[in-house]
Amino acid sequence: MTTALFPRARRGELLVVGLCFAAIVCEGYDLIVYGAVVPELLRYEPWHLTPAEAGAIGSYGLFGMLVGALCAGAVADVLGRRRTVLISVAWFSLAMAACALAPTPGWFGLFRALGGLGLGGVMPTAIALTVECSAPHRRSLNNALMFSGYSVGGILAAVLAMPLLPRYGFRVMFWIGVLPLVLVVPLLWRYLPESAAFLRNEGRLAETEAVARRFTAGRAAPTVPAAGRASARAVTLALFSPRHLRATLLFALTSFFGLLLVYGLNTWLPEIMKGAGYPLSGSLLFLVAMNAGAVAGSLLLAPLGDRIGMKPVTALSFAAAAVSIALLSRATYAPALYLLVAVAGCGTIGTQILVNAYVALHYPPQIRATALGWALGIGRFGAVAGPAVGGLLVAADVGAAVNFYAFAVPAVLGAGSVLLLPGRRRTPAAAPAAPSSEPVKAAA
């Protein structure tokens, strides 16, 4: 029955989506757990943290992600997607153990920054693998399914924090983040395939054909032998060729606004709602609602992106985020607040999922991981700014309304940047195969 329902290539496609989903769940937990523990950190007497200092620590980890994303895209295109994902998941899991043992805020911030190096490597690589192994008409949907793991990890962090934080303190939440080392890494090692495009460019034709038959129904099979490995410099320069320059700059700007919203709200939403009078458990429920809205919204919007194009869907999603976040400053009825937070989750986390899929669909496979690394890496400046700005606003005690207005503005700017992006174009898989003896030159 299973074989009849899912042909071999479809089963391979689902396997890749599932493995990358598991890796992104771990990443989502490790990132959003910080927002879940911020209220507890501010009350942890041995450290005497202020909101501004807590915001700065949140930014340290995201700065590490910035560096990791910028490096990992080029590394994955040169050394392979599979190895990059394995090393990245193992790295940030070990960093979580270091955070659980941190004796001072300084060490804690350093370990968050070091863990960010691994966190930054997973996202662009997982997206590139998912898109490559998906049928053209399912690429956006599969990317949304895979990337919904980020919000699932966030929901897991918030749900676990409600019973565990009051009883055991913040350190237990970071010990939980070590589990991927024994639960997920072995599965990735055993089942995650290497990218067929990478194998082709390496000249490993037999392996390429085997991966293509199993995971892509032959779509990625090479037509001519590859001459060898492209250098990281050549891959990166291809992003700034005349063909891709405008998109490269605008995707980075769009990711800046998207990631500012994602990490700013995920870090400070519980504390903002706590300041508005909600207890810790109630404020954490808003974090659950936001990430649940992101999962539901992205799974609804991604098929629309495949059908009518990523540009209009992404712009409308940003606009929905701006409206819902602005309305949060006025709503007082609890059910309405939860609904608006869910829409905000769809318009922030869900929108960034759409942006990532947009990037992956726009670029050819030879430079796809590097393009994702660039967009997410430069976008991390927004991720770094989000927690820091939120911390300064909370420290200034400007009130919940001003906090929400401050986050509505980047959503408006994000919608504007999307409108300047290239519209719907033929997917790279449909393009004629470039002579693989000059893969990066052909991509440029």
CSV table of C-alpha atoms in Angstrom, one decimal:
chain,number,residue,atom,x,y,z
A,1,MET,CA,0.0,0.0,0.0
A,2,THR,CA,2.7,2.5,1.0
A,3,THR,CA,4.7,1.6,-2.2
A,4,ALA,CA,1.6,2.2,-4.3
A,5,LEU,CA,0.8,5.5,-2.7
A,6,PHE,CA,4.4,6.8,-2.7
A,7,PRO,CA,6.7,5.9,-5.6
A,8,ARG,CA,10.4,5.5,-4.8
A,9,ALA,CA,11.4,9.0,-5.7
A,10,ARG,CA,8.4,10.4,-3.7
A,11,ARG,CA,9.5,8.3,-0.7
A,12,GLY,CA,13.0,9.7,-1.1
A,13,GLU,CA,11.7,13.2,-1.3
A,14,LEU,CA,9.7,12.7,1.9
A,15,LEU,CA,12.7,11.2,3.7
A,16,VAL,CA,14.8,14.3,2.9
A,17,VAL,CA,12.0,16.6,4.0
A,18,GLY,CA,11.5,14.6,7.2
A,19,LEU,CA,15.2,14.6,8.1
A,20,CYS,CA,15.7,18.3,7.4
A,21,PHE,CA,12.5,19.0,9.4
A,22,ALA,CA,14.0,17.2,12.4
A,23,ALA,CA,17.2,19.3,12.1
A,24,ILE,CA,15.1,22.5,11.9
A,25,VAL,CA,13.0,21.5,14.9
A,26,CYS,CA,16.3,21.3,16.9
A,27,GLU,CA,17.4,24.6,15.6
A,28,GLY,CA,14.0,26.2,16.4
A,29,TYR,CA,14.1,24.9,19.9
A,30,ASP,CA,17.6,26.1,20.5
A,31,LEU,CA,16.8,29.6,19.2
A,32,ILE,CA,13.4,30.2,20.7
A,33,VAL,CA,14.2,28.7,24.1
A,34,TYR,CA,16.1,31.9,24.9
A,35,GLY,CA,12.9,33.9,24.6
A,36,ALA,CA,11.1,31.4,26.8
A,37,VAL,CA,13.7,31.7,29.6
A,38,VAL,CA,14.3,35.5,29.4
A,39,PRO,CA,11.7,36.2,32.2
A,40,GLU,CA,13.5,33.7,34.4
A,41,LEU,CA,16.9,35.1,33.5
A,42,LEU,CA,15.8,38.6,34.5
A,43,ARG,CA,14.8,37.2,37.9
A,44,TYR,CA,18.0,35.1,38.4
A,45,GLU,CA,19.6,36.9,41.3
A,46,PRO,CA,23.2,35.6,40.9
A,47,TRP,CA,23.5,37.3,37.5
A,48,HIS,CA,21.5,40.5,38.1
A,49,LEU,CA,20.7,40.9,34.4
A,50,THR,CA,18.9,44.1,33.1
A,51,PRO,CA,16.6,43.9,30.0
A,52,ALA,CA,19.2,45.6,27.9
A,53,GLU,CA,21.8,43.0,28.9
A,54,ALA,CA,19.4,40.2,28.2
A,55,GLY,CA,18.7,41.7,24.8
A,56,ALA,CA,22.4,41.9,24.1
A,57,ILE,CA,22.9,38.2,25.0
A,58,GLY,CA,20.1,37.3,22.7
A,59,SER,CA,21.9,39.1,19.9
A,60,TYR,CA,25.2,37.3,20.6
A,61,GLY,CA,23.8,34.0,19.5
A,62,LEU,CA,22.3,35.6,16.4
A,63,PHE,CA,25.5,37.3,15.5
A,64,GLY,CA,27.1,33.8,15.6
A,65,MET,CA,24.3,32.7,13.2
A,66,LEU,CA,25.2,35.6,10.9
A,67,VAL,CA,28.8,34.4,10.7
A,68,GLY,CA,27.7,30.7,10.4
A,69,ALA,CA,25.2,31.4,7.6
A,70,LEU,CA,27.6,33.5,5.6
A,71,CYS,CA,30.3,30.8,5.8
A,72,ALA,CA,28.1,27.7,5.6
A,73,GLY,CA,26.5,28.5,2.3
A,74,ALA,CA,29.8,28.6,0.5
A,75,VAL,CA,31.2,25.7,2.5
A,76,ALA,CA,28.1,23.5,1.6
A,77,ASP,CA,28.5,24.4,-2.1
A,78,VAL,CA,32.2,23.4,-1.9
A,79,LEU,CA,32.3,20.5,0.7
A,80,GLY,CA,28.7,19.2,0.4
A,81,ARG,CA,25.3,19.7,2.0
A,82,ARG,CA,25.3,16.5,4.1
A,83,ARG,CA,28.5,17.1,6.0
A,84,THR,CA,27.5,20.7,6.7
A,85,VAL,CA,24.2,19.7,8.3
A,86,LEU,CA,25.8,16.9,10.4
A,87,ILE,CA,28.6,19.1,11.7
A,88,SER,CA,26.2,22.0,12.4
A,89,VAL,CA,23.7,20.0,14.4
A,90,ALA,CA,26.4,18.4,16.5
A,91,TRP,CA,28.1,21.8,17.0
A,92,PHE,CA,25.0,23.6,18.3
A,93,SER,CA,24.0,20.7,20.5
A,94,LEU,CA,27.3,20.8,22.3
A,95,ALA,CA,27.0,24.5,22.6
A,96,MET,CA,23.7,24.0,24.4
A,97,ALA,CA,25.5,21.9,27.0
A,98,ALA,CA,28.0,24.6,27.5
A,99,CYS,CA,25.2,27.2,28.0
A,100,ALA,CA,23.7,24.9,30.7
A,101,LEU,CA,27.0,24.9,32.5
A,102,ALA,CA,27.8,28.6,32.1
A,103,PRO,CA,28.9,30.1,35.4
A,104,THR,CA,28.5,33.8,34.4
A,105,PRO,CA,26.5,35.9,31.9
A,106,GLY,CA,29.7,36.5,30.0
A,107,TRP,CA,30.4,32.9,29.5
A,108,PHE,CA,26.7,32.2,28.7
A,109,GLY,CA,26.8,34.9,26.0
A,110,LEU,CA,30.0,33.5,24.5
A,111,PHE,CA,28.5,30.0,24.3
A,112,ARG,CA,25.4,31.3,22.7
A,113,ALA,CA,27.5,33.1,20.1
A,114,LEU,CA,29.6,29.9,19.4
A,115,GLY,CA,26.4,27.8,19.2
A,116,GLY,CA,25.1,30.3,16.6
A,117,LEU,CA,27.9,29.3,14.2
A,118,GLY,CA,26.3,25.8,14.0
A,119,LEU,CA,22.7,27.2,13.9
A,120,GLY,CA,23.6,29.4,11.0
A,121,GLY,CA,24.9,26.4,9.0
A,122,VAL,CA,21.7,24.3,9.2
A,123,MET,CA,19.1,26.6,7.7
A,124,PRO,CA,20.5,27.4,4.2
A,125,THR,CA,21.8,23.9,3.8
A,126,ALA,CA,18.5,22.2,4.7
A,127,ILE,CA,16.6,24.5,2.4
A,128,ALA,CA,18.9,23.8,-0.5
A,129,LEU,CA,18.6,20.0,0.0
A,130,THR,CA,14.8,20.2,0.3
A,131,VAL,CA,14.4,22.2,-2.8
A,132,GLU,CA,16.7,20.1,-4.8
A,133,CYS,CA,15.0,16.8,-3.8
A,134,SER,CA,11.5,18.1,-4.4
A,135,ALA,CA,9.4,17.9,-7.5
A,136,PRO,CA,9.1,21.4,-9.1
A,137,HIS,CA,5.3,21.7,-8.3
A,138,ARG,CA,6.0,20.8,-4.6
A,139,ARG,CA,9.1,22.9,-3.8
A,140,SER,CA,7.4,25.7,-1.9
A,141,LEU,CA,5.1,23.3,-0.1
A,142,ASN,CA,7.9,21.0,0.9
A,143,ASN,CA,10.1,23.9,2.0
A,144,ALA,CA,7.2,25.1,4.2
A,145,LEU,CA,6.7,21.7,5.6
A,146,MET,CA,10.4,21.3,6.4
A,147,PHE,CA,10.7,24.8,7.7
A,148,SER,CA,7.6,24.6,9.9
A,149,GLY,CA,10.0,22.6,12.1
A,150,TYR,CA,11.4,25.9,13.3
A,151,SER,CA,8.0,26.8,14.8
A,152,VAL,CA,7.4,23.3,16.1
A,153,GLY,CA,10.7,23.7,18.0
A,154,GLY,CA,9.5,27.0,19.3
A,155,ILE,CA,6.2,25.5,20.5
A,156,LEU,CA,8.2,22.7,22.2
A,157,ALA,CA,10.4,25.2,24.0
A,158,ALA,CA,7.4,27.2,25.2
A,159,VAL,CA,5.3,24.2,26.3
A,160,LEU,CA,8.3,22.6,28.2
A,161,ALA,CA,9.1,25.9,29.8
A,162,MET,CA,5.7,26.3,31.5
A,163,PRO,CA,6.1,23.3,33.9
A,164,LEU,CA,10.0,23.1,34.0
A,165,LEU,CA,11.1,26.7,34.5
A,166,PRO,CA,9.4,27.4,37.8
A,167,ARG,CA,10.6,24.1,39.2
A,168,TYR,CA,14.1,23.6,37.8
A,169,GLY,CA,15.2,27.0,36.5
A,170,PHE,CA,16.5,28.0,33.1
A,171,ARG,CA,19.5,25.5,32.9
A,172,VAL,CA,17.3,22.4,32.4
A,173,MET,CA,15.9,24.0,29.2
A,174,PHE,CA,19.4,24.1,27.7
A,175,TRP,CA,20.2,20.5,28.8
A,176,ILE,CA,17.2,19.4,26.7
A,177,GLY,CA,18.9,21.1,23.8
A,178,VAL,CA,21.7,18.5,23.9
A,179,LEU,CA,19.3,15.6,23.0
A,180,PRO,CA,19.7,16.1,19.2
A,181,LEU,CA,23.3,14.9,19.5
A,182,VAL,CA,22.0,11.4,20.4
A,183,LEU,CA,18.5,11.4,18.8
A,184,VAL,CA,18.9,13.3,15.5
A,185,VAL,CA,22.6,13.2,14.4
A,186,PRO,CA,22.6,9.4,14.1
A,187,LEU,CA,19.6,9.5,11.8
A,188,LEU,CA,21.1,12.2,9.7
A,189,TRP,CA,24.4,10.2,9.4
A,190,ARG,CA,22.5,7.0,8.4
A,191,TYR,CA,19.8,8.4,6.0
A,192,LEU,CA,20.5,12.0,4.8
A,193,PRO,CA,21.8,11.9,1.2
A,194,GLU,CA,24.4,14.1,-0.4
A,195,SER,CA,23.2,16.7,-2.9
A,196,ALA,CA,23.1,15.4,-6.5
A,197,ALA,CA,24.2,18.8,-7.8
A,198,PHE,CA,27.2,18.7,-5.5
A,199,LEU,CA,28.1,15.1,-6.5
A,200,ARG,CA,27.8,16.1,-10.2
A,201,ASN,CA,30.1,19.0,-9.8
A,202,GLU,CA,32.6,16.7,-8.0
A,203,GLY,CA,32.6,14.4,-11.0
A,204,ARG,CA,31.1,11.5,-9.0
A,205,LEU,CA,28.7,10.4,-11.7
A,206,ALA,CA,27.8,7.0,-10.4
A,207,GLU,CA,26.8,8.4,-7.0
A,208,THR,CA,25.0,11.3,-8.7
A,209,GLU,CA,22.8,8.9,-10.8
A,210,ALA,CA,22.0,6.8,-7.7
A,211,VAL,CA,20.9,9.8,-5.7
A,212,ALA,CA,19.0,11.2,-8.6
A,213,ARG,CA,17.1,7.9,-9.2
A,214,ARG,CA,16.3,7.5,-5.5
A,215,PHE,CA,15.4,11.0,-4.5
A,216,THR,CA,14.5,13.1,-7.5
A,217,ALA,CA,13.2,10.6,-10.1
A,218,GLY,CA,16.2,11.4,-12.2
A,219,ARG,CA,15.6,15.1,-12.4
A,220,ALA,CA,19.2,16.0,-11.2
A,221,ALA,CA,21.0,13.4,-13.2
A,222,PRO,CA,24.0,14.9,-15.1
A,223,THR,CA,24.2,15.1,-18.8
A,224,VAL,CA,28.0,15.7,-19.1
A,225,PRO,CA,30.9,15.0,-16.8
A,226,ALA,CA,31.9,17.7,-14.3
A,227,ALA,CA,35.4,19.1,-14.4
A,228,GLY,CA,35.8,19.5,-10.7
A,229,ARG,CA,35.0,21.5,-7.7
A,230,ALA,CA,34.1,25.2,-7.9
A,231,SER,CA,35.9,27.5,-5.5
A,232,ALA,CA,34.0,29.3,-2.8
A,233,ARG,CA,35.2,32.6,-4.4
A,234,ALA,CA,33.8,31.7,-7.8
A,235,VAL,CA,30.5,30.6,-6.3
A,236,THR,CA,30.2,33.8,-4.3
A,237,LEU,CA,31.1,36.1,-7.2
A,238,ALA,CA,28.3,34.5,-9.3
A,239,LEU,CA,25.8,36.0,-6.8
A,240,PHE,CA,26.9,39.4,-7.8
A,241,SER,CA,27.0,38.9,-11.6
A,242,PRO,CA,24.7,41.3,-13.6
A,243,ARG,CA,22.0,38.6,-13.8
A,244,HIS,CA,21.7,38.1,-10.0
A,245,LEU,CA,22.9,41.4,-8.5
A,246,ARG,CA,19.5,43.1,-7.9
A,247,ALA,CA,17.9,40.0,-6.5
A,248,THR,CA,20.9,39.3,-4.3
A,249,LEU,CA,20.8,42.7,-2.7
A,250,LEU,CA,17.0,42.8,-2.3
A,251,PHE,CA,16.7,39.3,-0.9
A,252,ALA,CA,19.3,40.3,1.8
A,253,LEU,CA,17.3,43.4,2.6
A,254,THR,CA,14.0,41.4,2.8
A,255,SER,CA,15.6,38.9,5.1
A,256,PHE,CA,16.9,41.7,7.3
A,257,PHE,CA,13.3,42.9,8.0
A,258,GLY,CA,11.9,39.4,8.2
A,259,LEU,CA,14.5,38.1,10.7
A,260,LEU,CA,14.3,41.3,12.8
A,261,LEU,CA,10.6,40.5,13.3
A,262,VAL,CA,11.1,36.8,13.9
A,263,TYR,CA,13.8,37.1,16.5
A,264,GLY,CA,12.7,40.3,18.1
A,265,LEU,CA,9.2,39.0,18.8
A,266,ASN,CA,10.3,35.5,19.7
A,267,THR,CA,12.8,36.9,22.3
A,268,TRP,CA,10.6,39.6,23.8
A,269,LEU,CA,6.9,38.6,23.3
A,270,PRO,CA,6.7,36.7,26.6
A,271,GLU,CA,8.3,39.6,28.6
A,272,ILE,CA,6.1,42.2,26.8
A,273,MET,CA,3.0,40.3,27.6
A,274,LYS,CA,4.2,39.7,31.2
A,275,GLY,CA,4.7,43.4,31.5
A,276,ALA,CA,1.1,43.9,30.3
A,277,GLY,CA,-0.1,41.9,33.3
A,278,TYR,CA,-0.1,38.2,32.2
A,279,PRO,CA,1.5,35.6,34.4
A,280,LEU,CA,4.5,33.6,33.1
A,281,SER,CA,2.5,30.7,31.9
A,282,GLY,CA,0.0,33.0,30.1
A,283,SER,CA,2.8,35.0,28.5
A,284,LEU,CA,4.4,31.8,27.2
A,285,LEU,CA,1.1,30.8,25.7
A,286,PHE,CA,1.4,33.8,23.4
A,287,LEU,CA,4.7,32.3,22.2
A,288,VAL,CA,2.9,29.1,21.5
A,289,ALA,CA,0.2,30.9,19.6
A,290,MET,CA,2.7,32.8,17.5
A,291,ASN,CA,4.6,29.7,16.4
A,292,ALA,CA,1.3,27.7,15.8
A,293,GLY,CA,0.1,30.6,13.6
A,294,ALA,CA,3.4,30.4,11.7
A,295,VAL,CA,3.0,26.6,11.1
A,296,ALA,CA,-0.6,26.9,9.9
A,297,GLY,CA,0.0,30.0,7.9
A,298,SER,CA,3.1,28.8,6.1
A,299,LEU,CA,1.4,25.6,5.1
A,300,LEU,CA,-1.6,27.5,3.7
A,301,LEU,CA,0.5,30.2,1.9
A,302,ALA,CA,3.2,28.0,0.4
A,303,PRO,CA,0.9,26.2,-2.1
A,304,LEU,CA,-0.3,29.7,-3.2
A,305,GLY,CA,3.3,30.7,-3.8
A,306,ASP,CA,3.7,27.6,-6.1
A,307,ARG,CA,0.5,28.5,-7.9
A,308,ILE,CA,0.5,32.3,-8.3
A,309,GLY,CA,4.1,33.2,-7.5
A,310,MET,CA,6.1,33.9,-4.4
A,311,LYS,CA,6.2,37.7,-4.9
A,312,PRO,CA,2.5,38.6,-4.2
A,313,VAL,CA,2.0,36.0,-1.5
A,314,THR,CA,5.1,37.2,0.4
A,315,ALA,CA,4.2,40.8,0.1
A,316,LEU,CA,0.7,40.2,1.4
A,317,SER,CA,2.1,38.1,4.3
A,318,PHE,CA,4.3,41.0,5.4
A,319,ALA,CA,1.3,43.3,5.2
A,320,ALA,CA,-0.7,41.0,7.4
A,321,ALA,CA,2.1,41.0,9.9
A,322,ALA,CA,2.2,44.9,10.0
A,323,VAL,CA,-1.6,45.1,10.5
A,324,SER,CA,-1.8,42.4,13.2
A,325,ILE,CA,1.2,43.7,15.2
A,326,ALA,CA,-0.2,47.3,15.1
A,327,LEU,CA,-3.6,46.0,16.3
A,328,LEU,CA,-1.9,44.2,19.2
A,329,SER,CA,-1.3,47.7,20.7
A,330,ARG,CA,-5.1,48.2,21.0
A,331,ALA,CA,-6.6,44.8,21.6
A,332,THR,CA,-7.6,43.9,25.2
A,333,TYR,CA,-9.9,40.9,24.8
A,334,ALA,CA,-7.8,37.8,25.3
A,335,PRO,CA,-9.1,35.6,22.4
A,336,ALA,CA,-8.6,38.5,20.1
A,337,LEU,CA,-5.0,38.9,21.3
A,338,TYR,CA,-4.2,35.3,20.7
A,339,LEU,CA,-5.7,35.5,17.2
A,340,LEU,CA,-3.7,38.6,16.4
A,341,VAL,CA,-0.5,37.0,17.7
A,342,ALA,CA,-1.2,33.9,15.6
A,343,VAL,CA,-1.6,36.1,12.5
A,344,ALA,CA,1.6,37.9,13.5
A,345,GLY,CA,3.4,34.6,13.6
A,346,CYS,CA,2.1,33.7,10.1
A,347,GLY,CA,3.3,37.1,8.9
A,348,THR,CA,6.7,37.0,10.5
A,349,ILE,CA,8.0,33.5,10.8
A,350,GLY,CA,5.7,32.3,8.0
A,351,THR,CA,6.9,35.1,5.8
A,352,GLN,CA,10.5,34.3,6.3
A,353,ILE,CA,9.8,30.7,5.3
A,354,LEU,CA,8.3,32.1,2.0
A,355,VAL,CA,11.4,34.4,1.5
A,356,ASN,CA,13.7,31.4,1.9
A,357,ALA,CA,11.7,29.4,-0.6
A,358,TYR,CA,11.7,32.4,-3.0
A,359,VAL,CA,15.5,32.6,-2.8
A,360,ALA,CA,15.9,28.8,-3.4
A,361,LEU,CA,13.6,28.9,-6.4
A,362,HIS,CA,15.3,32.0,-7.9
A,363,TYR,CA,18.9,30.7,-8.1
A,364,PRO,CA,20.3,27.8,-10.0
A,365,PRO,CA,21.5,24.8,-8.0
A,366,GLN,CA,25.2,25.5,-8.5
A,367,ILE,CA,24.9,28.6,-6.3
A,368,ARG,CA,21.7,27.9,-4.4
A,369,ALA,CA,23.2,27.2,-0.9
A,370,THR,CA,25.5,30.2,-1.2
A,371,ALA,CA,22.6,32.4,-2.2
A,372,LEU,CA,20.6,31.2,0.8
A,373,GLY,CA,23.7,31.6,3.1
A,374,TRP,CA,24.1,35.2,1.8
A,375,ALA,CA,20.5,36.2,2.2
A,376,LEU,CA,20.2,34.6,5.7
A,377,GLY,CA,23.7,35.8,6.7
A,378,ILE,CA,23.1,39.5,5.8
A,379,GLY,CA,19.6,39.1,7.1
A,380,ARG,CA,21.1,38.1,10.5
A,381,PHE,CA,22.0,41.8,11.0
A,382,GLY,CA,18.2,42.1,11.5
A,383,ALA,CA,18.1,39.1,13.7
A,384,VAL,CA,20.9,40.6,15.8
A,385,ALA,CA,19.1,44.0,15.9
A,386,GLY,CA,15.7,42.5,16.9
A,387,PRO,CA,16.5,41.3,20.4
A,388,ALA,CA,18.8,44.3,21.1
A,389,VAL,CA,16.1,46.8,20.1
A,390,GLY,CA,13.4,44.9,22.0
A,391,GLY,CA,15.6,44.9,25.1
A,392,LEU,CA,16.2,48.7,24.9
A,393,LEU,CA,12.4,49.3,24.5
A,394,VAL,CA,11.6,47.1,27.5
A,395,ALA,CA,14.4,48.7,29.6
A,396,ALA,CA,13.0,52.2,28.7
A,397,ASP,CA,9.5,51.1,29.9
A,398,VAL,CA,7.8,52.6,27.0
A,399,GLY,CA,4.7,50.3,27.3
A,400,ALA,CA,3.4,47.4,25.3
A,401,ALA,CA,1.8,49.7,22.6
A,402,VAL,CA,5.0,51.4,21.6
A,403,ASN,CA,6.8,48.0,21.6
A,404,PHE,CA,4.3,46.7,19.1
A,405,TYR,CA,4.4,49.8,16.9
A,406,ALA,CA,8.1,49.5,16.7
A,407,PHE,CA,7.8,46.0,15.3
A,408,ALA,CA,5.0,46.9,12.9
A,409,VAL,CA,7.3,49.3,11.0
A,410,PRO,CA,9.8,46.7,9.8
A,411,ALA,CA,6.9,44.6,8.5
A,412,VAL,CA,5.8,47.5,6.3
A,413,LEU,CA,9.3,48.0,5.0
A,414,GLY,CA,9.6,44.3,4.4
A,415,ALA,CA,6.5,44.4,2.2
A,416,GLY,CA,8.0,47.3,0.2
A,417,SER,CA,11.3,45.4,-0.4
A,418,VAL,CA,9.4,42.4,-1.6
A,419,LEU,CA,7.6,44.5,-4.2
A,420,LEU,CA,10.9,45.4,-5.7
A,421,LEU,CA,12.1,41.8,-6.1
A,422,PRO,CA,12.0,39.9,-9.4
A,423,GLY,CA,8.7,38.3,-10.2
A,424,ARG,CA,7.8,34.7,-11.1
A,425,ARG,CA,10.5,33.1,-13.3
A,426,ARG,CA,11.2,29.7,-14.7
A,427,THR,CA,12.6,27.4,-12.0
A,428,PRO,CA,16.3,26.4,-12.4
A,429,ALA,CA,15.4,22.8,-12.8
A,430,ALA,CA,13.5,23.6,-15.9
A,431,ALA,CA,16.4,25.4,-17.5
A,432,PRO,CA,18.6,23.6,-20.0
A,433,ALA,CA,21.5,21.9,-18.3
A,434,ALA,CA,24.7,24.0,-18.4
A,435,PRO,CA,27.9,22.3,-19.4
A,436,SER,CA,29.1,21.0,-16.0
A,437,SER,CA,32.7,21.7,-17.0
A,438,GLU,CA,32.0,25.3,-16.1
A,439,PRO,CA,29.1,25.0,-13.6
A,440,VAL,CA,29.5,28.3,-11.7
A,441,LYS,CA,30.4,30.3,-14.8
A,442,ALA,CA,27.1,29.0,-16.4
A,443,ALA,CA,25.2,30.0,-13.3
A,444,ALA,CA,26.5,33.5,-13.5
